PDB file of C-alpha atoms and ligand atoms in Angstrom:
ATOM      1  CA  MET A 157      -0.263   9.377 -17.300  1.00 98.00           C
ATOM      2  CA  TYR A 158      -3.862   9.434 -16.170  1.00 98.00           C
ATOM      3  CA  VAL A 159      -4.904   7.554 -13.017  1.00 98.00           C
ATOM      4  CA  VAL A 160      -8.431   6.407 -13.766  1.00 98.00           C
ATOM      5  CA  PRO A 161     -10.902   4.937 -11.230  1.00 98.00           C
ATOM      6  CA  THR A 162     -13.262   2.330 -12.649  1.00 98.00           C
ATOM      7  CA  PRO A 163     -16.662   1.158 -11.319  1.00 98.00           C
ATOM      8  CA  LEU A 164     -16.946  -1.047  -8.216  1.00 98.00           C
ATOM      9  CA  GLY A 165     -19.845  -2.905  -9.769  1.00 96.00           C
ATOM     10  CA  ASN A 166     -22.204  -0.542 -11.543  1.00 97.00           C
ATOM     11  CA  LEU A 167     -20.904   0.419 -14.992  1.00 96.00           C
ATOM     12  CA  ALA A 168     -22.865   3.675 -14.889  1.00 97.00           C
ATOM     13  CA  ASP A 169     -20.473   4.887 -12.182  1.00 98.00           C
ATOM     14  CA  LEU A 170     -17.676   5.410 -14.682  1.00 98.00           C
ATOM     15  CA  THR A 171     -17.381   9.193 -15.005  1.00 98.00           C
ATOM     16  CA  ARG A 172     -17.687  10.896 -18.370  1.00 98.00           C
ATOM     17  CA  ARG A 173     -14.134  12.124 -18.038  1.00 98.00           C
ATOM     18  CA  ALA A 174     -12.877   8.595 -17.286  1.00 98.00           C
ATOM     19  CA  GLU A 175     -14.693   7.290 -20.354  1.00 98.00           C
ATOM     20  CA  GLN A 176     -13.217  10.055 -22.478  1.00 98.00           C
ATOM     21  CA  VAL A 177      -9.678   9.408 -21.248  1.00 98.00           C
ATOM     22  CA  LEU A 178      -9.948   5.620 -21.683  1.00 98.00           C
ATOM     23  CA  CYS A 179     -11.198   6.107 -25.232  1.00 98.00           C
ATOM     24  CA  GLU A 180      -8.502   8.633 -26.149  1.00 98.00           C
ATOM     25  CA  VAL A 181      -5.250   7.277 -24.682  1.00 98.00           C
ATOM     26  CA  SER A 182      -2.949   5.068 -26.730  1.00 98.00           C
ATOM     27  CA  TRP A 183      -2.126   2.699 -23.874  1.00 98.00           C
ATOM     28  CA  ILE A 184      -4.007   1.378 -20.862  1.00 98.00           C
ATOM     29  CA  ALA A 185      -1.921  -0.114 -18.047  1.00 98.00           C
ATOM     30  CA  ALA A 186      -4.263  -2.518 -16.253  1.00 98.00           C
ATOM     31  CA  GLU A 187      -3.909  -4.564 -13.057  1.00 97.00           C
ATOM     32  CA  ASP A 188      -5.436  -7.514 -14.902  1.00 97.00           C
ATOM     33  CA  THR A 189      -5.833  -7.019 -18.629  1.00 96.00           C
ATOM     34  CA  ARG A 190      -8.297  -9.922 -18.938  1.00 96.00           C
ATOM     35  CA  HIS A 191     -10.462  -8.577 -16.117  1.00 96.00           C
ATOM     36  CA  SER A 192     -10.638  -5.090 -17.662  1.00 97.00           C
ATOM     37  CA  ALA A 193     -11.166  -6.233 -21.255  1.00 96.00           C
ATOM     38  CA  PRO A 194     -15.003  -6.410 -21.032  1.00 95.00           C
ATOM     39  CA  LEU A 195     -15.245  -2.846 -19.620  1.00 96.00           C
ATOM     40  CA  LEU A 196     -12.952  -1.492 -22.334  1.00 97.00           C
ATOM     41  CA  LYS A 197     -14.819  -3.391 -25.018  1.00 96.00           C
ATOM     42  CA  HIS A 198     -18.108  -2.009 -23.678  1.00 95.00           C
ATOM     43  CA  LEU A 199     -16.668   1.515 -24.052  1.00 97.00           C
ATOM     44  CA  GLY A 200     -15.283   0.835 -27.501  1.00 97.00           C
ATOM     45  CA  ALA A 201     -11.798   1.794 -26.246  1.00 97.00           C
ATOM     46  CA  SER A 202      -9.147   0.814 -28.758  1.00 95.00           C
ATOM     47  CA  ALA A 203      -6.026   1.466 -26.658  1.00 97.00           C
ATOM     48  CA  ARG A 204      -3.403  -1.242 -26.439  1.00 97.00           C
ATOM     49  CA  LEU A 205      -3.152  -2.938 -23.027  1.00 97.00           C
ATOM     50  CA  LEU A 206      -0.145  -3.569 -20.875  1.00 97.00           C
ATOM     51  CA  PRO A 207      -0.131  -5.352 -17.491  1.00 97.00           C
ATOM     52  CA  ALA A 208       0.692  -3.367 -14.330  1.00 97.00           C
ATOM     53  CA  HIS A 209       0.103  -5.565 -11.286  1.00 95.00           C
ATOM     54  CA  GLN A 210       1.744  -5.925  -7.883  1.00 93.00           C
ATOM     55  CA  HIS A 211       4.340  -8.411  -9.152  1.00 94.00           C
ATOM     56  CA  ASN A 212       5.629  -6.343 -12.087  1.00 95.00           C
ATOM     57  CA  GLU A 213       5.186  -2.732 -10.984  1.00 93.00           C
ATOM     58  CA  ASN A 214       8.835  -1.737 -11.539  1.00 94.00           C
ATOM     59  CA  GLU A 215       8.959  -3.264 -14.983  1.00 96.00           C
ATOM     60  CA  ALA A 216       5.536  -1.791 -15.796  1.00 97.00           C
ATOM     61  CA  ALA A 217       6.752   1.633 -14.688  1.00 97.00           C
ATOM     62  CA  GLU A 218       9.665   1.411 -17.128  1.00 96.00           C
ATOM     63  CA  ARG A 219       7.393   0.416 -20.000  1.00 97.00           C
ATOM     64  CA  ILE A 220       4.947   3.194 -19.168  1.00 98.00           C
ATOM     65  CA  LEU A 221       7.761   5.760 -18.961  1.00 97.00           C
ATOM     66  CA  ALA A 222       9.062   4.702 -22.348  1.00 97.00           C
ATOM     67  CA  LYS A 223       5.586   5.262 -23.856  1.00 98.00           C
ATOM     68  CA  LEU A 224       5.250   8.662 -22.179  1.00 98.00           C
ATOM     69  CA  GLN A 225       8.720   9.715 -23.308  1.00 96.00           C
ATOM     70  CA  ALA A 226       7.778   8.711 -26.851  1.00 97.00           C
ATOM     71  CA  GLY A 227       4.889  11.190 -26.608  1.00 97.00           C
ATOM     72  CA  GLU A 228       2.153   8.583 -26.103  1.00 98.00           C
ATOM     73  CA  SER A 229      -0.547   8.837 -23.452  1.00 98.00           C
ATOM     74  CA  VAL A 230      -1.239   6.154 -20.850  1.00 98.00           C
ATOM     75  CA  ALA A 231      -4.150   5.482 -18.466  1.00 98.00           C
ATOM     76  CA  LEU A 232      -3.542   3.445 -15.314  1.00 98.00           C
ATOM     77  CA  ILE A 233      -6.477   1.360 -14.062  1.00 98.00           C
ATOM     78  CA  SER A 234      -7.012  -1.362 -11.463  1.00 98.00           C
ATOM     79  CA  ASP A 235      -9.623  -4.132 -11.403  1.00 98.00           C
ATOM     80  CA  ALA A 236     -12.171  -1.909  -9.644  1.00 98.00           C
ATOM     81  CA  GLY A 237     -12.162   1.426  -7.873  1.00 98.00           C
ATOM     82  CA  THR A 238      -9.228   3.780  -7.558  1.00 98.00           C
ATOM     83  CA  PRO A 239      -5.685   2.582  -8.374  1.00 98.00           C
ATOM     84  CA  GLY A 240      -3.309   2.904  -5.420  1.00 97.00           C
ATOM     85  CA  ILE A 241      -6.079   2.465  -2.830  1.00 98.00           C
ATOM     86  CA  SER A 242      -5.387  -1.068  -1.527  1.00 98.00           C
ATOM     87  CA  ASP A 243      -4.459  -1.721  -5.137  1.00 97.00           C
ATOM     88  CA  PRO A 244      -1.228  -1.511  -7.138  1.00 96.00           C
ATOM     89  CA  GLY A 245      -0.345   1.845  -8.646  1.00 96.00           C
ATOM     90  CA  ALA A 246       1.750   3.770  -6.106  1.00 96.00           C
ATOM     91  CA  ARG A 247       5.114   2.581  -7.433  1.00 96.00           C
ATOM     92  CA  VAL A 248       4.189   3.331 -11.031  1.00 97.00           C
ATOM     93  CA  VAL A 249       2.958   6.794 -10.057  1.00 98.00           C
ATOM     94  CA  ALA A 250       6.136   7.499  -8.064  1.00 97.00           C
ATOM     95  CA  ALA A 251       8.379   6.399 -10.942  1.00 97.00           C
ATOM     96  CA  VAL A 252       6.486   8.454 -13.495  1.00 97.00           C
ATOM     97  CA  ARG A 253       6.587  11.576 -11.348  1.00 97.00           C
ATOM     98  CA  ALA A 254      10.264  11.022 -10.460  1.00 97.00           C
ATOM     99  CA  ALA A 255      11.049  10.973 -14.178  1.00 96.00           C
ATOM    100  CA  GLY A 256       9.414  14.378 -14.528  1.00 96.00           C
ATOM    101  CA  ALA A 257       6.316  13.182 -16.377  1.00 96.00           C
ATOM    102  CA  ARG A 258       2.883  14.471 -15.396  1.00 97.00           C
ATOM    103  CA  VAL A 259       0.445  12.320 -13.408  1.00 98.00           C
ATOM    104  CA  VAL A 260      -3.188  13.355 -13.823  1.00 98.00           C
ATOM    105  CA  PRO A 261      -5.566  11.828 -11.236  1.00 98.00           C
ATOM    106  CA  LEU A 262      -9.254  11.490 -12.037  1.00 98.00           C
ATOM    107  CA  PRO A 263     -11.761  11.393  -9.156  1.00 98.00           C
ATOM    108  CA  GLY A 264     -14.125   8.433  -9.163  1.00 98.00           C
ATOM    109  CA  PRO A 265     -15.345   5.238  -7.519  1.00 98.00           C
ATOM    110  CA  CYS A 266     -13.664   4.080  -4.317  1.00 98.00           C
ATOM    111  CA  ALA A 267     -15.248   1.588  -1.895  1.00 98.00           C
ATOM    112  CA  ALA A 268     -13.951   3.442   1.195  1.00 98.00           C
ATOM    113  CA  THR A 269     -15.464   6.838   0.375  1.00 98.00           C
ATOM    114  CA  THR A 270     -18.640   5.270  -0.981  1.00 98.00           C
ATOM    115  CA  ALA A 271     -19.129   3.386   2.311  1.00 98.00           C
ATOM    116  CA  LEU A 272     -18.231   6.422   4.427  1.00 98.00           C
ATOM    117  CA  SER A 273     -20.784   8.587   2.649  1.00 98.00           C
ATOM    118  CA  ALA A 274     -23.598   6.269   3.750  1.00 98.00           C
ATOM    119  CA  ALA A 275     -22.249   5.088   7.113  1.00 98.00           C
ATOM    120  CA  GLY A 276     -23.669   7.962   9.108  1.00 97.00           C
ATOM    121  CA  LEU A 277     -20.902   7.807  11.683  1.00 96.00           C
ATOM    122  CA  PRO A 278     -20.564  11.235  13.274  1.00 92.00           C
ATOM    123  CA  ASP A 279     -16.777  11.396  13.777  1.00 94.00           C
ATOM    124  CA  ALA A 280     -15.256  14.425  12.079  1.00 93.00           C
ATOM    125  CA  HIS A 281     -12.254  12.412  10.875  1.00 97.00           C
ATOM    126  CA  PHE A 282     -11.603   8.986   9.454  1.00 98.00           C
ATOM    127  CA  LEU A 283      -8.599   6.733   9.164  1.00 98.00           C
ATOM    128  CA  PHE A 284      -8.435   4.494   6.112  1.00 98.00           C
ATOM    129  CA  TYR A 285      -6.630   1.276   6.994  1.00 98.00           C
ATOM    130  CA  GLY A 286      -7.557  -1.046   4.125  1.00 98.00           C
ATOM    131  CA  PHE A 287      -6.812  -4.736   4.642  1.00 98.00           C
ATOM    132  CA  LEU A 288      -5.813  -5.997   8.080  1.00 98.00           C
ATOM    133  CA  PRO A 289      -3.223  -8.786   8.397  1.00 98.00           C
ATOM    134  CA  SER A 290      -4.703 -12.192   7.613  1.00 97.00           C
ATOM    135  CA  LYS A 291      -3.242 -13.908  10.724  1.00 96.00           C
ATOM    136  CA  SER A 292      -5.295 -13.396  13.853  1.00 94.00           C
ATOM    137  CA  GLY A 293      -2.383 -12.509  16.172  1.00 94.00           C
ATOM    138  CA  GLN A 294      -1.087  -9.821  13.846  1.00 97.00           C
ATOM    139  CA  ARG A 295      -4.618  -8.630  13.159  1.00 97.00           C
ATOM    140  CA  ARG A 296      -5.373  -8.161  16.853  1.00 94.00           C
ATOM    141  CA  GLN A 297      -2.076  -6.363  17.298  1.00 95.00           C
ATOM    142  CA  ALA A 298      -2.952  -3.983  14.441  1.00 96.00           C
ATOM    143  CA  LEU A 299      -6.418  -3.415  15.911  1.00 95.00           C
ATOM    144  CA  ALA A 300      -4.949  -2.752  19.379  1.00 92.00           C
ATOM    145  CA  GLU A 301      -2.687  -0.088  17.890  1.00 93.00           C
ATOM    146  CA  LEU A 302      -5.756   1.609  16.411  1.00 95.00           C
ATOM    147  CA  SER A 303      -8.013   1.288  19.414  1.00 92.00           C
ATOM    148  CA  ALA A 304      -7.341   4.739  20.898  1.00 91.00           C
ATOM    149  CA  GLN A 305      -7.939   6.594  17.631  1.00 94.00           C
ATOM    150  CA  PRO A 306     -10.870   8.970  18.083  1.00 94.00           C
ATOM    151  CA  CYS A 307     -11.822   8.776  14.377  1.00 97.00           C
ATOM    152  CA  THR A 308     -13.882   6.385  12.253  1.00 98.00           C
ATOM    153  CA  LEU A 309     -11.746   3.413  11.183  1.00 98.00           C
ATOM    154  CA  VAL A 310     -12.260   2.082   7.662  1.00 98.00           C
ATOM    155  CA  PHE A 311     -11.246  -1.452   6.713  1.00 99.00           C
ATOM    156  CA  TYR A 312     -11.511  -3.615   3.617  1.00 98.00           C
ATOM    157  CA  GLU A 313     -12.237  -7.294   4.146  1.00 98.00           C
ATOM    158  CA  ALA A 314     -12.668 -10.428   2.077  1.00 98.00           C
ATOM    159  CA  PRO A 315     -15.773 -12.612   2.639  1.00 98.00           C
ATOM    160  CA  HIS A 316     -13.837 -15.637   3.909  1.00 98.00           C
ATOM    161  CA  ARG A 317     -12.320 -13.572   6.719  1.00 98.00           C
ATOM    162  CA  VAL A 318     -15.204 -11.329   7.708  1.00 98.00           C
ATOM    163  CA  LEU A 319     -16.351 -13.457  10.678  1.00 98.00           C
ATOM    164  CA  GLU A 320     -12.926 -13.748  12.285  1.00 98.00           C
ATOM    165  CA  THR A 321     -12.158 -10.073  11.704  1.00 98.00           C
ATOM    166  CA  VAL A 322     -15.441  -8.908  13.219  1.00 98.00           C
ATOM    167  CA  SER A 323     -14.882 -11.242  16.159  1.00 97.00           C
ATOM    168  CA  ASP A 324     -11.392  -9.754  16.752  1.00 96.00           C
ATOM    169  CA  MET A 325     -12.800  -6.232  16.432  1.00 97.00           C
ATOM    170  CA  ALA A 326     -15.428  -6.901  19.094  1.00 95.00           C
ATOM    171  CA  GLU A 327     -12.764  -8.259  21.407  1.00 93.00           C
ATOM    172  CA  VAL A 328     -10.247  -5.450  20.921  1.00 92.00           C
ATOM    173  CA  PHE A 329     -12.532  -2.420  20.533  1.00 93.00           C
ATOM    174  CA  GLY A 330     -15.294  -3.328  22.974  1.00 88.00           C
ATOM    175  CA  ASP A 331     -18.764  -2.176  22.135  1.00 88.00           C
ATOM    176  CA  ARG A 332     -18.640   0.491  19.458  1.00 95.00           C
ATOM    177  CA  THR A 333     -20.783   0.935  16.371  1.00 97.00           C
ATOM    178  CA  LEU A 334     -19.882  -1.199  13.369  1.00 98.00           C
ATOM    179  CA  VAL A 335     -21.185  -0.423   9.895  1.00 98.00           C
ATOM    180  CA  ILE A 336     -21.077  -3.343   7.474  1.00 98.00           C
ATOM    181  CA  ALA A 337     -21.163  -2.055   3.893  1.00 98.00           C
ATOM    182  CA  ARG A 338     -21.473  -4.966   1.501  1.00 98.00           C
ATOM    183  CA  GLU A 339     -21.642  -5.234  -2.274  1.00 98.00           C
ATOM    184  CA  LEU A 340     -21.752  -1.463  -2.767  1.00 98.00           C
ATOM    185  CA  THR A 341     -23.282  -0.327  -6.064  1.00 98.00           C
ATOM    186  CA  LYS A 342     -24.294  -3.941  -6.848  1.00 98.00           C
ATOM    187  CA  LEU A 343     -27.568  -5.849  -6.844  1.00 97.00           C
ATOM    188  CA  PHE A 344     -27.272  -7.080  -3.251  1.00 97.00           C
ATOM    189  CA  GLU A 345     -25.934  -3.865  -1.766  1.00 98.00           C
ATOM    190  CA  SER A 346     -26.528  -3.679   1.967  1.00 98.00           C
ATOM    191  CA  ILE A 347     -25.422  -1.180   4.599  1.00 98.00           C
ATOM    192  CA  HIS A 348     -26.122  -2.186   8.171  1.00 98.00           C
ATOM    193  CA  ALA A 349     -25.114  -0.440  11.398  1.00 98.00           C
ATOM    194  CA  LEU A 350     -25.145  -2.287  14.732  1.00 98.00           C
ATOM    195  CA  PRO A 351     -23.214  -2.576  18.013  1.00 97.00           C
ATOM    196  CA  LEU A 352     -19.999  -4.585  17.577  1.00 96.00           C
ATOM    197  CA  SER A 353     -21.163  -6.946  20.333  1.00 95.00           C
ATOM    198  CA  GLU A 354     -24.122  -8.042  18.154  1.00 97.00           C
ATOM    199  CA  ALA A 355     -22.288  -8.166  14.821  1.00 98.00           C
ATOM    200  CA  LEU A 356     -21.048 -11.754  14.851  1.00 98.00           C
ATOM    201  CA  ALA A 357     -24.497 -13.159  15.618  1.00 98.00           C
ATOM    202  CA  TRP A 358     -26.056 -10.928  12.957  1.00 98.00           C
ATOM    203  CA  LEU A 359     -23.609 -12.122  10.294  1.00 98.00           C
ATOM    204  CA  LYS A 360     -24.073 -15.774  11.278  1.00 98.00           C
ATOM    205  CA  ALA A 361     -27.871 -15.530  11.220  1.00 98.00           C
ATOM    206  CA  ASP A 362     -27.890 -15.513   7.400  1.00 98.00           C
ATOM    207  CA  ALA A 363     -25.074 -16.918   5.218  1.00 97.00           C
ATOM    208  CA  ASN A 364     -25.882 -14.305   2.559  1.00 97.00           C
ATOM    209  CA  ARG A 365     -24.705 -11.611   4.962  1.00 98.00           C
ATOM    210  CA  GLN A 366     -21.194 -13.080   4.731  1.00 97.00           C
ATOM    211  CA  ARG A 367     -21.046 -13.040   0.927  1.00 98.00           C
ATOM    212  CA  GLY A 368     -19.515 -10.480  -1.405  1.00 98.00           C
ATOM    213  CA  GLU A 369     -17.173  -7.558  -0.865  1.00 98.00           C
ATOM    214  CA  PHE A 370     -17.015  -5.682   2.416  1.00 98.00           C
ATOM    215  CA  VAL A 371     -16.088  -2.352   3.858  1.00 98.00           C
ATOM    216  CA  LEU A 372     -16.160  -2.438   7.672  1.00 98.00           C
ATOM    217  CA  LEU A 373     -16.368   0.891   9.478  1.00 98.00           C
ATOM    218  CA  VAL A 374     -15.923   1.225  13.224  1.00 98.00           C
ATOM    219  CA  SER A 375     -16.806   4.360  15.174  1.00 97.00           C
ATOM    220  CA  GLY A 376     -13.879   6.123  16.842  1.00 96.00           C
ATOM    221  CA  ALA A 377     -12.766   5.695  20.435  1.00 93.00           C
ATOM    222  CA  PRO A 378     -15.171   7.627  22.665  1.00 86.00           C
ATOM    223  CA  ALA A 379     -13.757  11.040  23.566  1.00 74.00           C
ATOM    224  CA  ASP A 380     -14.187  10.425  27.264  1.00 62.00           C
ATOM    225  CA  ALA A 381     -12.728   6.888  27.187  1.00 54.00           C
ATOM    226  CA  ASP A 382      -9.669   8.062  29.047  1.00 52.00           C
ATOM    227  CA  ASP A 383     -11.233  10.950  30.783  1.00 55.00           C
ATOM    228  CA  GLY A 384     -10.551   9.641  34.239  1.00 71.00           C
ATOM    229  CA  GLU A 385      -7.557   7.910  35.649  1.00 81.00           C
ATOM    230  CA  GLY A 386      -5.238   7.889  32.640  1.00 84.00           C
ATOM    231  CA  GLU A 387      -5.373  11.628  32.146  1.00 84.00           C
ATOM    232  CA  ARG A 388      -5.244  12.405  35.870  1.00 88.00           C
ATOM    233  CA  VAL A 389      -2.053  10.361  36.322  1.00 91.00           C
ATOM    234  CA  LEU A 390      -0.602  11.728  33.086  1.00 91.00           C
ATOM    235  CA  LYS A 391      -1.034  15.315  34.290  1.00 91.00           C
ATOM    236  CA  LEU A 392       0.583  14.521  37.651  1.00 93.00           C
ATOM    237  CA  LEU A 393       3.602  13.007  35.928  1.00 95.00           C
ATOM    238  CA  LEU A 394       3.919  15.887  33.470  1.00 94.00           C
ATOM    239  CA  ASP A 395       3.611  18.401  36.305  1.00 93.00           C
ATOM    240  CA  ASP A 396       6.423  16.561  38.034  1.00 94.00           C
ATOM    241  CA  GLY A 397       8.625  17.275  35.017  1.00 93.00           C
ATOM    242  CA  LEU A 398       8.657  13.878  33.302  1.00 94.00           C
ATOM    243  CA  PRO A 399       9.218  13.956  29.522  1.00 93.00           C
ATOM    244  CA  VAL A 400       6.098  13.385  27.389  1.00 93.00           C
ATOM    245  CA  LYS A 401       7.015   9.899  26.229  1.00 93.00           C
ATOM    246  CA  GLN A 402       7.898   8.602  29.687  1.00 94.00           C
ATOM    247  CA  ALA A 403       4.841  10.202  31.288  1.00 93.00           C
ATOM    248  CA  ALA A 404       2.538   8.557  28.715  1.00 91.00           C
ATOM    249  CA  LYS A 405       4.237   5.189  29.141  1.00 92.00           C
ATOM    250  CA  LEU A 406       4.014   5.279  32.930  1.00 93.00           C
ATOM    251  CA  ALA A 407       0.437   6.578  32.989  1.00 90.00           C
ATOM    252  CA  ALA A 408      -0.560   3.766  30.615  1.00 86.00           C
ATOM    253  CA  ALA A 409       1.212   1.153  32.724  1.00 88.00           C
ATOM    254  CA  ILE A 410      -0.363   2.450  35.949  1.00 89.00           C
ATOM    255  CA  THR A 411      -3.937   2.908  34.720  1.00 82.00           C
ATOM    256  CA  GLY A 412      -4.250   0.484  31.807  1.00 77.00           C
ATOM    257  CA  ALA A 413      -5.248   3.335  29.457  1.00 78.00           C
ATOM    258  CA  ALA A 414      -4.014   3.297  25.850  1.00 73.00           C
ATOM    259  CA  LYS A 415      -0.413   4.527  25.618  1.00 76.00           C
ATOM    260  CA  ASN A 416      -0.744   6.094  22.165  1.00 71.00           C
ATOM    261  CA  ALA A 417      -3.808   8.068  23.156  1.00 72.00           C
ATOM    262  CA  LEU A 418      -2.055   9.300  26.325  1.00 81.00           C
ATOM    263  CA  TYR A 419       1.013  10.251  24.300  1.00 81.00           C
ATOM    264  CA  GLU A 420      -1.096  12.334  21.907  1.00 75.00           C
ATOM    265  CA  ARG A 421      -2.871  13.892  24.888  1.00 79.00           C
ATOM    266  CA  ALA A 422       0.458  14.670  26.581  1.00 84.00           C
ATOM    267  CA  LEU A 423       1.712  16.409  23.436  1.00 84.00           C
ATOM    268  CA  ALA A 424      -1.463  18.463  23.299  1.00 79.00           C
ATOM    269  CA  LEU A 425      -1.156  19.417  26.983  1.00 83.00           C
ATOM    270  CA  LYS A 426       2.501  20.426  26.475  1.00 81.00           C
ATOM    271  CA  ASN A 427       1.520  22.621  23.526  1.00 75.00           C
ATOM    272  CA  GLN A 428      -1.036  24.390  25.695  1.00 70.00           C
ATOM    273  CA  ASP A 429       1.690  25.382  28.186  1.00 68.00           C
TER     274      ASP A 429
HETATM  275  N1  SAM B 264      -9.051   0.207  -5.233  1.00 59.85           N
HETATM  276  C1  SAM B 264     -10.313  -0.225  -4.687  1.00 59.85           C
HETATM  277  C2  SAM B 264     -11.069   1.001  -4.159  1.00 59.85           C
HETATM  278  O1  SAM B 264     -10.807   2.115  -4.620  1.00 59.85           O
HETATM  279  O2  SAM B 264     -11.947   0.850  -3.317  1.00 59.85           O
HETATM  280  C3  SAM B 264     -10.136  -1.311  -3.655  1.00 59.85           C
HETATM  281  C4  SAM B 264      -9.467  -2.540  -4.167  1.00 59.85           C
HETATM  282  S1  SAM B 264      -9.231  -3.797  -2.988  1.00 59.85           S
HETATM  283  C5  SAM B 264      -8.208  -4.914  -3.839  1.00 59.85           C
HETATM  284  C6  SAM B 264     -10.751  -4.672  -2.981  1.00 59.85           C
HETATM  285  C7  SAM B 264     -11.515  -4.492  -1.696  1.00 59.85           C
HETATM  286  O3  SAM B 264     -12.257  -3.269  -1.741  1.00 59.85           O
HETATM  287  C8  SAM B 264     -12.551  -5.569  -1.440  1.00 59.85           C
HETATM  288  O4  SAM B 264     -11.988  -6.703  -0.812  1.00 59.85           O
HETATM  289  C9  SAM B 264     -13.536  -4.871  -0.527  1.00 59.85           C
HETATM  290  O5  SAM B 264     -13.053  -4.838   0.781  1.00 59.85           O
HETATM  291  C10 SAM B 264     -13.501  -3.447  -1.122  1.00 59.85           C
HETATM  292  N2  SAM B 264     -14.543  -3.328  -2.157  1.00 59.85           N
HETATM  293  C11 SAM B 264     -14.358  -3.274  -3.480  1.00 59.85           C
HETATM  294  N3  SAM B 264     -15.558  -3.203  -4.105  1.00 59.85           N
HETATM  295  C12 SAM B 264     -16.503  -3.199  -3.147  1.00 59.85           C
HETATM  296  C13 SAM B 264     -17.933  -3.157  -3.135  1.00 59.85           C
HETATM  297  N4  SAM B 264     -18.614  -3.108  -4.260  1.00 59.85           N
HETATM  298  N5  SAM B 264     -18.571  -3.179  -1.944  1.00 59.85           N
HETATM  299  C14 SAM B 264     -17.888  -3.241  -0.787  1.00 59.85           C
HETATM  300  N6  SAM B 264     -16.539  -3.302  -0.738  1.00 59.85           N
HETATM  301  C15 SAM B 264     -15.871  -3.283  -1.888  1.00 59.85           C
END
């Protein structure tokens, strides 16, 4: 089974290998067969289609396995981008591999990597989160859990939630750099970097800035964010013989620094011993 990324918007982004595979396989398992029909027609692909979406992944996996076991080839595609990246596909892939059949991934379009390549954020690492919870309380909680991460954070967001999400980000993360990557590879593509504190006003200044598909990238927690009190107290507690977890918890409670970040730091300090 081939896992085949399809364009995010610009048809020319389909790789030659993807085109070849889609034109040669006997079956194409698609997230939405109606959505993918125009692309496949454009390619002249004559494979038969079968649906593989989030509500039928187990059943789709069984159908796909049956085709593979009968010696037929299958390509798995989603509506746009790479299957399995904030898209269905993982369960089908797991079932196919568990049955001993080969899964062949093709590299190709993905909104997260496309946005990262043009974001210009200097962190050496990134954390791909995808979609945040849609309810504000849960969203803030998720953001708080990420706030000590020293790497670029990559989120997907829908246009009707972009204002509330950016507002929550500004509140939870404080003033870091936000890169708003919108409508990548499409006519109205725009990539704009600005301080999180200015982002809400910038988005509201023009309704067009809130339209389309979004990748939101936030720069990582500054390395020296917990340089002072948190680490000083943490070291005292560790020197006094407290276990890592307890020392991090207490240091966080005493200084208000992020517990997760202190825990990671405590582990690193222990490893240096
Ligand atoms: N599997 C896809 C991938 O590889 O990127 C992602 C699918 S997910 C259901 C759709 C989300 O990806 C959108 O809500 C948006 O956040 C992001 N996205 C997809 N196409 C995009 C584009 N052209 N520009 C910016 N973001 C995009």
